[in-house]
Short mmCIF file of C-alpha atoms and ligand atoms in Angstrom, two decimals:
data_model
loop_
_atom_site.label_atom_id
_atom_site.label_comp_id
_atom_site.label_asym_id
_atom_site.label_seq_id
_atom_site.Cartn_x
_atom_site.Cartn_y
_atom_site.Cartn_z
CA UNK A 1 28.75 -5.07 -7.60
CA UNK A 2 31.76 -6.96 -6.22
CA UNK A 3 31.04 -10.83 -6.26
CA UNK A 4 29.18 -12.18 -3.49
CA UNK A 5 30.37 -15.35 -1.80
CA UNK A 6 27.60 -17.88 -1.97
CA UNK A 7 26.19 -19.78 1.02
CA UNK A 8 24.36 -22.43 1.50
CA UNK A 9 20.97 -21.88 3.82
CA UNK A 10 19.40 -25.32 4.46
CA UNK A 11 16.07 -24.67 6.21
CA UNK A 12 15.92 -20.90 4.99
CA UNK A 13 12.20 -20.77 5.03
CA UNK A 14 11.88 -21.24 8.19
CA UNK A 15 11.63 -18.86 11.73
CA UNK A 16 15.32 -18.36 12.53
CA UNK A 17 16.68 -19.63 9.01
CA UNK A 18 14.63 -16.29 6.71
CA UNK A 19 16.15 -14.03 9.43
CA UNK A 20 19.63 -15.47 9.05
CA UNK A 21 19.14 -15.42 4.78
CA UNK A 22 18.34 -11.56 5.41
CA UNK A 23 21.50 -11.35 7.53
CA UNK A 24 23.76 -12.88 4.79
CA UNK A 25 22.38 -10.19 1.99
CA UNK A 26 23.08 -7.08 4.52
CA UNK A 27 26.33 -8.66 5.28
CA UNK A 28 27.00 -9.15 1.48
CA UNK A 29 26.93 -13.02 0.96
CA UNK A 30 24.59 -14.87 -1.82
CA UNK A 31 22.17 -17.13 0.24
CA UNK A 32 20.99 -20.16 -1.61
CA UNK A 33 18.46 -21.77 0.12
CA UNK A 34 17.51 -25.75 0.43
CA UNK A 35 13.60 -26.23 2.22
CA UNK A 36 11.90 -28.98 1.42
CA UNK A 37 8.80 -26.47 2.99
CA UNK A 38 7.28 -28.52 5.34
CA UNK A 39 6.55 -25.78 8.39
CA UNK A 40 8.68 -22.88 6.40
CA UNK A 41 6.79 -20.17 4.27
CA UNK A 42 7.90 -19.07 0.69
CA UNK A 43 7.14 -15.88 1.75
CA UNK A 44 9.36 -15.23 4.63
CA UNK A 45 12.32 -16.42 2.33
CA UNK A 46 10.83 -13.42 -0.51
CA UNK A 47 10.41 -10.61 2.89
CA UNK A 48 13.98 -12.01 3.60
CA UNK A 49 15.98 -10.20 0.36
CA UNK A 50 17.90 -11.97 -2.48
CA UNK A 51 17.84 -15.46 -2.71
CA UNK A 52 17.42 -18.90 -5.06
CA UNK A 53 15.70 -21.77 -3.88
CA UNK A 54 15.79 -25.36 -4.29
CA UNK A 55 12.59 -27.19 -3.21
CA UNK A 56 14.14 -30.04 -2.16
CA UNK A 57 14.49 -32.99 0.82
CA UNK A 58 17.61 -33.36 2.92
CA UNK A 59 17.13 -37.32 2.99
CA UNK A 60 17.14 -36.91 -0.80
CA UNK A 61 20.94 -36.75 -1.88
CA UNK A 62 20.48 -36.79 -5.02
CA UNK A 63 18.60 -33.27 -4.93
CA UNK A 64 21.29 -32.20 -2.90
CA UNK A 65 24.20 -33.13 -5.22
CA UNK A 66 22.35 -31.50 -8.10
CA UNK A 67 22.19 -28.01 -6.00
CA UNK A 68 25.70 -28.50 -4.91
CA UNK A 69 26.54 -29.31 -8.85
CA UNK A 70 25.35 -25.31 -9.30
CA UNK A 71 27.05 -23.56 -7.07
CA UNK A 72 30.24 -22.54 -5.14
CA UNK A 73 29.40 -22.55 -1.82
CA UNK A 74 31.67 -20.50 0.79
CA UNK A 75 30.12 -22.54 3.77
CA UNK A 76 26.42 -23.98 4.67
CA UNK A 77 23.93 -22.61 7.46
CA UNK A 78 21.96 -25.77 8.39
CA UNK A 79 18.98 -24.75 10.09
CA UNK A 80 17.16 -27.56 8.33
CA UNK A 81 15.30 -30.35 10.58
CA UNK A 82 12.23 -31.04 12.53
CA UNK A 83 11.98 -29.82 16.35
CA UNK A 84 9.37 -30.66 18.67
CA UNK A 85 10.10 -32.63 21.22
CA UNK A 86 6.32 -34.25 21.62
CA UNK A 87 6.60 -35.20 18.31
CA UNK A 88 9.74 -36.52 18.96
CA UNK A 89 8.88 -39.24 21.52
CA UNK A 90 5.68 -40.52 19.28
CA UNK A 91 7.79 -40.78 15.98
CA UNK A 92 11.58 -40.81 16.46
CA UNK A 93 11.95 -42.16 13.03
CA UNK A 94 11.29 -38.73 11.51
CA UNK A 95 13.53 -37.33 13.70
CA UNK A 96 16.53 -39.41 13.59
CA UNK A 97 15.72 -39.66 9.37
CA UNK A 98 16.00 -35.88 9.14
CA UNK A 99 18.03 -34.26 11.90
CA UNK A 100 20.97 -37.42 11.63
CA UNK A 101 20.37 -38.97 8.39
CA UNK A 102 19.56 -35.92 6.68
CA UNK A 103 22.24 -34.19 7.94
CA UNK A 104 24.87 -36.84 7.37
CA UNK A 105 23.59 -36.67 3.60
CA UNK A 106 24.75 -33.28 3.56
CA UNK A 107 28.20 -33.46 4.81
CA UNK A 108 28.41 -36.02 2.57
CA UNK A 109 27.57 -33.63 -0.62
CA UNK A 110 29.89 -31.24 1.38
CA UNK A 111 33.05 -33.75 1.17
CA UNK A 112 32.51 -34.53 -2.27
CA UNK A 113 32.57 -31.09 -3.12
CA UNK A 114 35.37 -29.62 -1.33
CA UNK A 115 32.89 -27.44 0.78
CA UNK A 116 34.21 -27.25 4.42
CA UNK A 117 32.86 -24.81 6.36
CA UNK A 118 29.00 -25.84 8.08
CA UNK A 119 27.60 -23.86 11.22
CA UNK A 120 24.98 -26.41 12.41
CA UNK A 121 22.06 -25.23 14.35
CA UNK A 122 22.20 -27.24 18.01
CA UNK A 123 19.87 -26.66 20.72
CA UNK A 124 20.31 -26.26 24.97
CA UNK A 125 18.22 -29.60 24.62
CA UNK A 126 21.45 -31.73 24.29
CA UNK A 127 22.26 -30.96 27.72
CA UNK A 128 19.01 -32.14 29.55
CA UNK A 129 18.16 -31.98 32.59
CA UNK A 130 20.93 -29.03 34.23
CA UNK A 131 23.24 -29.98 36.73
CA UNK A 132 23.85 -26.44 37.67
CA UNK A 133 23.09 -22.69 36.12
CA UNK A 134 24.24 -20.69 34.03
CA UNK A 135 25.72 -23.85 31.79
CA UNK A 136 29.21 -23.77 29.97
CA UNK A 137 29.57 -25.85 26.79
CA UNK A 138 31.25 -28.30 28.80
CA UNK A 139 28.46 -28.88 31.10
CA UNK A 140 27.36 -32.66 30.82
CA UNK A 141 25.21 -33.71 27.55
CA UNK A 142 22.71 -35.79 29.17
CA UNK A 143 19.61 -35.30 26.59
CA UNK A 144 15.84 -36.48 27.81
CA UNK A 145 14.33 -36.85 24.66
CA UNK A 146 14.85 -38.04 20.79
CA UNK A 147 14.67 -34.43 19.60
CA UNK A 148 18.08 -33.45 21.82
CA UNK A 149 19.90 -37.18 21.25
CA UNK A 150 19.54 -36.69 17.01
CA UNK A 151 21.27 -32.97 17.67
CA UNK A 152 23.55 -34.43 19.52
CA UNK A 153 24.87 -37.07 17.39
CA UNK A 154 25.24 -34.73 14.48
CA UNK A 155 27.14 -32.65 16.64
CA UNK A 156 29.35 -35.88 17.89
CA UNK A 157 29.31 -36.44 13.82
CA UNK A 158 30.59 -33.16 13.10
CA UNK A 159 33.48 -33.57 15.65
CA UNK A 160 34.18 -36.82 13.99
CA UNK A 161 34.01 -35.64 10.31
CA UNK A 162 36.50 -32.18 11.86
CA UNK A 163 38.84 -34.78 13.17
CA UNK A 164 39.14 -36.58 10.57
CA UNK A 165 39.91 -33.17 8.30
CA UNK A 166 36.94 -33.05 6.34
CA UNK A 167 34.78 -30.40 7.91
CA UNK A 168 35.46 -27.26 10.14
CA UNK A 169 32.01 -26.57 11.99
CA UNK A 170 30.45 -24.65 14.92
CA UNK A 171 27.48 -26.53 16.59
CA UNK A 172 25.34 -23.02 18.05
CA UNK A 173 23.26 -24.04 20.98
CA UNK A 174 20.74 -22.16 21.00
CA UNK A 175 18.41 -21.32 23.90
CA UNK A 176 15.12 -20.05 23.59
CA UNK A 177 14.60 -18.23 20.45
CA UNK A 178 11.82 -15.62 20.17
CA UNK A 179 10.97 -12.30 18.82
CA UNK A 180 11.05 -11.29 15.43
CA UNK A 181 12.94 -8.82 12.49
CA UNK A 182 11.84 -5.02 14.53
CA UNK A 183 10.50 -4.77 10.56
CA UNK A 184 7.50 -6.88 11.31
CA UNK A 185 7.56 -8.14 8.16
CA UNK A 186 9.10 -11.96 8.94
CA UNK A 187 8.18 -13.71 12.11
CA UNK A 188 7.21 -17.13 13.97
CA UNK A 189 4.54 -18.92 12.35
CA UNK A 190 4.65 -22.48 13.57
CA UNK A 191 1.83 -25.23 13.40
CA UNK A 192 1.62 -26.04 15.69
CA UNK A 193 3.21 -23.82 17.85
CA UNK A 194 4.56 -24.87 20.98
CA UNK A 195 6.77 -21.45 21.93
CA UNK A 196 5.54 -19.14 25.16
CA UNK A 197 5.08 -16.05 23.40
CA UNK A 198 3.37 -16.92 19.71
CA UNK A 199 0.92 -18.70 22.27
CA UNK A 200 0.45 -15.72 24.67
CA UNK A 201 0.21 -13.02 21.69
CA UNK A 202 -2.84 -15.57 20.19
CA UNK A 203 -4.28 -15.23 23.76
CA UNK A 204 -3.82 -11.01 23.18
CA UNK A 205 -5.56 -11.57 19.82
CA UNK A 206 -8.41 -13.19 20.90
CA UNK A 207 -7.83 -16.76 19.11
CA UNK A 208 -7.11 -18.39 22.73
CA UNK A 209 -9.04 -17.81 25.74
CA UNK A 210 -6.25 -18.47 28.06
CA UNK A 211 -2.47 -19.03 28.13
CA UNK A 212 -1.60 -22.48 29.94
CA UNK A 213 1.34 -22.10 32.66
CA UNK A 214 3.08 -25.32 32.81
CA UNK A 215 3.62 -25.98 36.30
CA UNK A 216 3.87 -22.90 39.51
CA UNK A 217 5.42 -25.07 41.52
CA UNK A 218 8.72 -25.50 40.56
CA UNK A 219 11.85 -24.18 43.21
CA UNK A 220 12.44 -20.61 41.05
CA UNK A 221 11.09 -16.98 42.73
CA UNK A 222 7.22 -17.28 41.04
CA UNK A 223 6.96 -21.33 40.71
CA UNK A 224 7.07 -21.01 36.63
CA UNK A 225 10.27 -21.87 34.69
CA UNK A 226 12.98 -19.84 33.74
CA UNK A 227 14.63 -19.50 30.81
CA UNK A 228 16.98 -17.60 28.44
CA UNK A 229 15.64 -16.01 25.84
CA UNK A 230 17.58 -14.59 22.56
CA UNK A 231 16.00 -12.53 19.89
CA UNK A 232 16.40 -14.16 16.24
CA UNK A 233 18.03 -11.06 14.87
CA UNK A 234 20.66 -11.65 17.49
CA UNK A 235 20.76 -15.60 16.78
CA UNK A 236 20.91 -14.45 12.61
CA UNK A 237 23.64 -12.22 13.54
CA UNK A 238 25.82 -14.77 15.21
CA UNK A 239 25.69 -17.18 12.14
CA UNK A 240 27.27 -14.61 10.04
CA UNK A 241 29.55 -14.24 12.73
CA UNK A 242 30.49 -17.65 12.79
CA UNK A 243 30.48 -18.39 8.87
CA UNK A 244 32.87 -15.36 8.94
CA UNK A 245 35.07 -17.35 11.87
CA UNK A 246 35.39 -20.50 9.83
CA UNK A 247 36.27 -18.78 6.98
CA UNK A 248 39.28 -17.35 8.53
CA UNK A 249 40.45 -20.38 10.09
CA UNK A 250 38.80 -19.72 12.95
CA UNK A 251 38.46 -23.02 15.69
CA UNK A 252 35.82 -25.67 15.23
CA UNK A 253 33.46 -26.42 18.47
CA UNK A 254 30.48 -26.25 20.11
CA UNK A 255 28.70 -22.71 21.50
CA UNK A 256 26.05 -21.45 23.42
CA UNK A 257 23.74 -18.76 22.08
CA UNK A 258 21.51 -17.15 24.90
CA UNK A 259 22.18 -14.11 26.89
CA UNK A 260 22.88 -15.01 30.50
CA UNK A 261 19.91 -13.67 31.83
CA UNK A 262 16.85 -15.98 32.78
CA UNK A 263 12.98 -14.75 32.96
CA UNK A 264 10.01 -16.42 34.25
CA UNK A 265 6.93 -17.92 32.21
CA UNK A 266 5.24 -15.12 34.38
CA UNK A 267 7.48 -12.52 33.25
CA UNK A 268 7.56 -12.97 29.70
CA UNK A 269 3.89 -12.72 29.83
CA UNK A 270 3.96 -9.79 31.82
CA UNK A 271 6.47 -8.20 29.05
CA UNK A 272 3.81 -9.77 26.31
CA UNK A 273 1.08 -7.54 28.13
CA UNK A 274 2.94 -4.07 28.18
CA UNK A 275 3.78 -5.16 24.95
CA UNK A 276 0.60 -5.41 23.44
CA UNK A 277 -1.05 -3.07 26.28
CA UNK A 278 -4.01 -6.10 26.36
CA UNK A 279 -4.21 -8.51 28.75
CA UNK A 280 -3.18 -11.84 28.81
CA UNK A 281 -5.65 -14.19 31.28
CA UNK A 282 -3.28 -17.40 32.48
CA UNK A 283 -4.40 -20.51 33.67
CA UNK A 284 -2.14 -22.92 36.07
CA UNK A 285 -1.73 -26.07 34.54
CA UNK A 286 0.25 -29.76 35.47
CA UNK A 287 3.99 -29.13 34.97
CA UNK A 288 4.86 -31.35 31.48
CA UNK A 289 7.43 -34.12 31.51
CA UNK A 290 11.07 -33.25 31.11
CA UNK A 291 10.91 -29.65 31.44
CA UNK A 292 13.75 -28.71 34.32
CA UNK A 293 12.65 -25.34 36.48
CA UNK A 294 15.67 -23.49 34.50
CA UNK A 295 17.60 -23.36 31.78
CA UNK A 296 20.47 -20.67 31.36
CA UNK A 297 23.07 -20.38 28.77
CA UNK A 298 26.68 -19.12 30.02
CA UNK A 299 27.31 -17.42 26.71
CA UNK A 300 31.04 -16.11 27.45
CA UNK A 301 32.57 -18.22 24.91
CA UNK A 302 30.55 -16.69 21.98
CA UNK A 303 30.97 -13.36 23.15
CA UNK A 304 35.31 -14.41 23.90
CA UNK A 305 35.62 -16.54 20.11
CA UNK A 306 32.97 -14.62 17.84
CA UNK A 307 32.82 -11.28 19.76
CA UNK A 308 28.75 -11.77 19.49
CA UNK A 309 26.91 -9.78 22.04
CA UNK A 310 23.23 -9.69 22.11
CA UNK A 311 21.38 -6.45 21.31
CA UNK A 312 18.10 -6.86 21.13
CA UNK A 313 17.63 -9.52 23.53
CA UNK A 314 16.08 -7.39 26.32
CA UNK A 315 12.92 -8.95 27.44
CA UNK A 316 11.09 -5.75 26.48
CA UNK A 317 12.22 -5.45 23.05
CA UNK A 318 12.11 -9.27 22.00
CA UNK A 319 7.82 -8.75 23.19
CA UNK A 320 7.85 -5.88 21.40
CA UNK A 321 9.40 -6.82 18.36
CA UNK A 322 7.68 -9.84 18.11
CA UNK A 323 4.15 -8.06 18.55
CA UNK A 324 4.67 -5.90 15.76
CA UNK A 325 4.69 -8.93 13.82
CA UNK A 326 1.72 -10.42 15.22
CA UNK A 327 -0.42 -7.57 15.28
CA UNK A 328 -0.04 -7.50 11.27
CA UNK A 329 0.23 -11.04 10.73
CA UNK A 330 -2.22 -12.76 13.45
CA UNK A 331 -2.89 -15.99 11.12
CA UNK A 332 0.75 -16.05 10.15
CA UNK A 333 2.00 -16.01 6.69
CA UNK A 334 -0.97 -16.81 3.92
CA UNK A 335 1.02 -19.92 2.67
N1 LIG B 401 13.20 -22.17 17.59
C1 LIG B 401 14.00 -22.43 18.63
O1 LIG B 401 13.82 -21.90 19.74
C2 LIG B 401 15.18 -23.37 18.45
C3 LIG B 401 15.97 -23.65 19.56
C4 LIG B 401 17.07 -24.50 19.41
C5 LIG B 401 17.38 -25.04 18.17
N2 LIG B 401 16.57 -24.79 17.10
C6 LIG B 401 16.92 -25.39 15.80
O2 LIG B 401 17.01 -24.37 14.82
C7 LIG B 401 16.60 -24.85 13.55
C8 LIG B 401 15.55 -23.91 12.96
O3 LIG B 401 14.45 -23.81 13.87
P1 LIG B 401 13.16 -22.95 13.51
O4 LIG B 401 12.48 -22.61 14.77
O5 LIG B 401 13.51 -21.89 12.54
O6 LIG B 401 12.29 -24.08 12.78
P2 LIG B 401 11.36 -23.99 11.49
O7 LIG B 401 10.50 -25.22 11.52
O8 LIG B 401 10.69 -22.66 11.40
O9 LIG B 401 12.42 -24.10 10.30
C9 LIG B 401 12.93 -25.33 9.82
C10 LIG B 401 13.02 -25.24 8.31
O10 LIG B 401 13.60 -26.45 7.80
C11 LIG B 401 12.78 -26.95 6.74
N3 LIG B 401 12.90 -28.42 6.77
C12 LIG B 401 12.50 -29.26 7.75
N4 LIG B 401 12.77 -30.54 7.42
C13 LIG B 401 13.40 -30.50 6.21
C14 LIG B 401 13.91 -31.51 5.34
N5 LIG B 401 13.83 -32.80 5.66
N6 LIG B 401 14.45 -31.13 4.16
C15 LIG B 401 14.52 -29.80 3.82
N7 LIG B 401 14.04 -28.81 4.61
C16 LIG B 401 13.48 -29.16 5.78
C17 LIG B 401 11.38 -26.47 7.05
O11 LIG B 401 10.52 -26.40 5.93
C18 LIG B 401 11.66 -25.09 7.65
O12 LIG B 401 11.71 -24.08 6.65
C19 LIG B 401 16.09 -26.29 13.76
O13 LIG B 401 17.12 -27.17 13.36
C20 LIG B 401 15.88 -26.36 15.28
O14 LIG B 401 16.10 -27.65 15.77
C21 LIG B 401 15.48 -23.96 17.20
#
């Protein structure tokens, strides 16, 4: 077997980070992952292919240095950090520790060992609250909570650090992600879990009574808020196309991931339902703070610089897909 270019997966036991470790062994890399396992599941990372693991914290740099000491890495995927933006507001300290200081550790193992290429995983949440739809990457970064400022200053780091010659990077926005490997076999298994569809597919299963709408009276066609949705074997596919980018030289920058296309809380549970073919009983709740009626990637400049187009991110496949999952797994992984 030809040699495989290793890569560094921080956060590889988690939702989006197993799907991208699968990615890397069908495109012929060597993941290597760094999870410190604090929501991610050993078991999506051994579902996800080939792989070594280090058990290990961000903060700690001396666990990082000793991975690093191991191996050649090609580039890092750093998927690694904490993300809810409740959470966020009650303890910002976590979130700044891990998503800035964390993450600053790690370029900081990078630099000292000549590794250059990182494709950081950003969030539509650095933009707040949208000044108009579908939004560029140059559309105004205005975040509303802790959880969007600590992605943002890595990504302000990571311009810094590029500028300075020290690290090439892409910063992937993503917008909503959701669905799951059409396998079944690796999924979303959060806790807790804050994401529409997880939620409506435990109201399919029985385990909730009702799915809470969060506000019908916002200014979009049905009241509920729109947003973009992109399956996770479409986000996994765009970090190999982005690793692949840097490698060749490619530009450094920021990108959105979503599709373009924006779908109602009422749709998506409509798509859940034909789905699942069970229904899915909603109850109209308060709106919650800091969530604007719609949220829409522009995602031209991925599709112009990476030539990423999204294939299974059809509202009718990503409920489908993610289904199959849930219907096997409905507690999740057993770890
Ligand atoms: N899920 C989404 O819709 C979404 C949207 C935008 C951005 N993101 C970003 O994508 C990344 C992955 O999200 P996800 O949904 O897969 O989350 P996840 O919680 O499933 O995965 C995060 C992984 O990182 C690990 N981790 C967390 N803190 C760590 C630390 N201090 N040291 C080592 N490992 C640590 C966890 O154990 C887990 O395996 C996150 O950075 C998140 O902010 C996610």
């Amino acid at each position: 077997m030809p040699h495989r270019k290793e890569v560094l997966v921080t956060g590889g036991c988690g939702y989006i980070g197993s799907h991208a470790v699968r990615a890397l062994n069908e495109a012929g890399f060597a993941p290597v992952v760094l999870d410190n396992l604090s929501t991610g599941h050993l078991e999506a990372l051994t579902a996800a292919g080939d792989f070594k693991l280090y058990q290990a914290e961000l903060r700690d740099e001396n666990a990082l240095e000793s991975c690093f000491k191991q191996h050649r890495f090609t580039g890092v995927l750093h998927f690694a950090g904490v993300a809810l933006v409740g959470e966020s507001v009650r303890d910002p300290e976590k979130y700044y520790g891990t998503n800035v200081i964390g993450s600053l550790n790690l370029i900081a193992v990078c630099k000292r060992h000549g590794v250059k290429n990182l494709v950081f995983s950003s969030t539509a949440a650095t933009y707040g609250v949208p000044q108009s739809v579908p939004m560029a990457e140059d559309h105004p970064q205005h975040p509303i909570n802790p959880y969007g400022r600590t992605k943002l200053t890595f990504e302000q780091a990571l311009q810094s650090y590029h500028g300075a010659g020290q690290i090439d990077y892409l910063a992937l926005r993503y917008f909503n992600a959701a669905g799951s490997d059409p396998r079944g076999d690796i999924g979303e298994a959060h806790d807790p879990e804050t994401h529409l569809i997880p939620n409506a597919y435990r109201v399919a299963l029985g385990q909730l009574a009702h799915l809470t709408v969060h506000g019908n009276d916002y200014p979009t066609p049905d009241g509920t808020c729109i947003r973009d949705y992109i399956h996770v074997t479409d986000l996994a596919e765009a970090h190999v196309l982005a690793l692949t980018h840097l490698l060749n030289g490619g530009v450094s920058g920021a990108m959105n991931l979503g599709t373009g296309q924006g779908h109602s809380v009422l749709d998506v549970v409509k798509a859940c339902e034909a789905a699942s073919g069970r229904k899915i009983p909603v109850v109209m709740g308060a709106r919650r703070e800091g969530d604007p009626p719609s949220l829409v990637a522009d995602p031209g400049k991925a599709k112009q610089v990476l030539g990423f187009a999204a294939r299974r991110s059809d509202l009718a496949t990503i409920a489908a897909d993610a289904w199959r999952w849930f219907e096997k797994h409905p507690h999740g992984y057993a770890s």
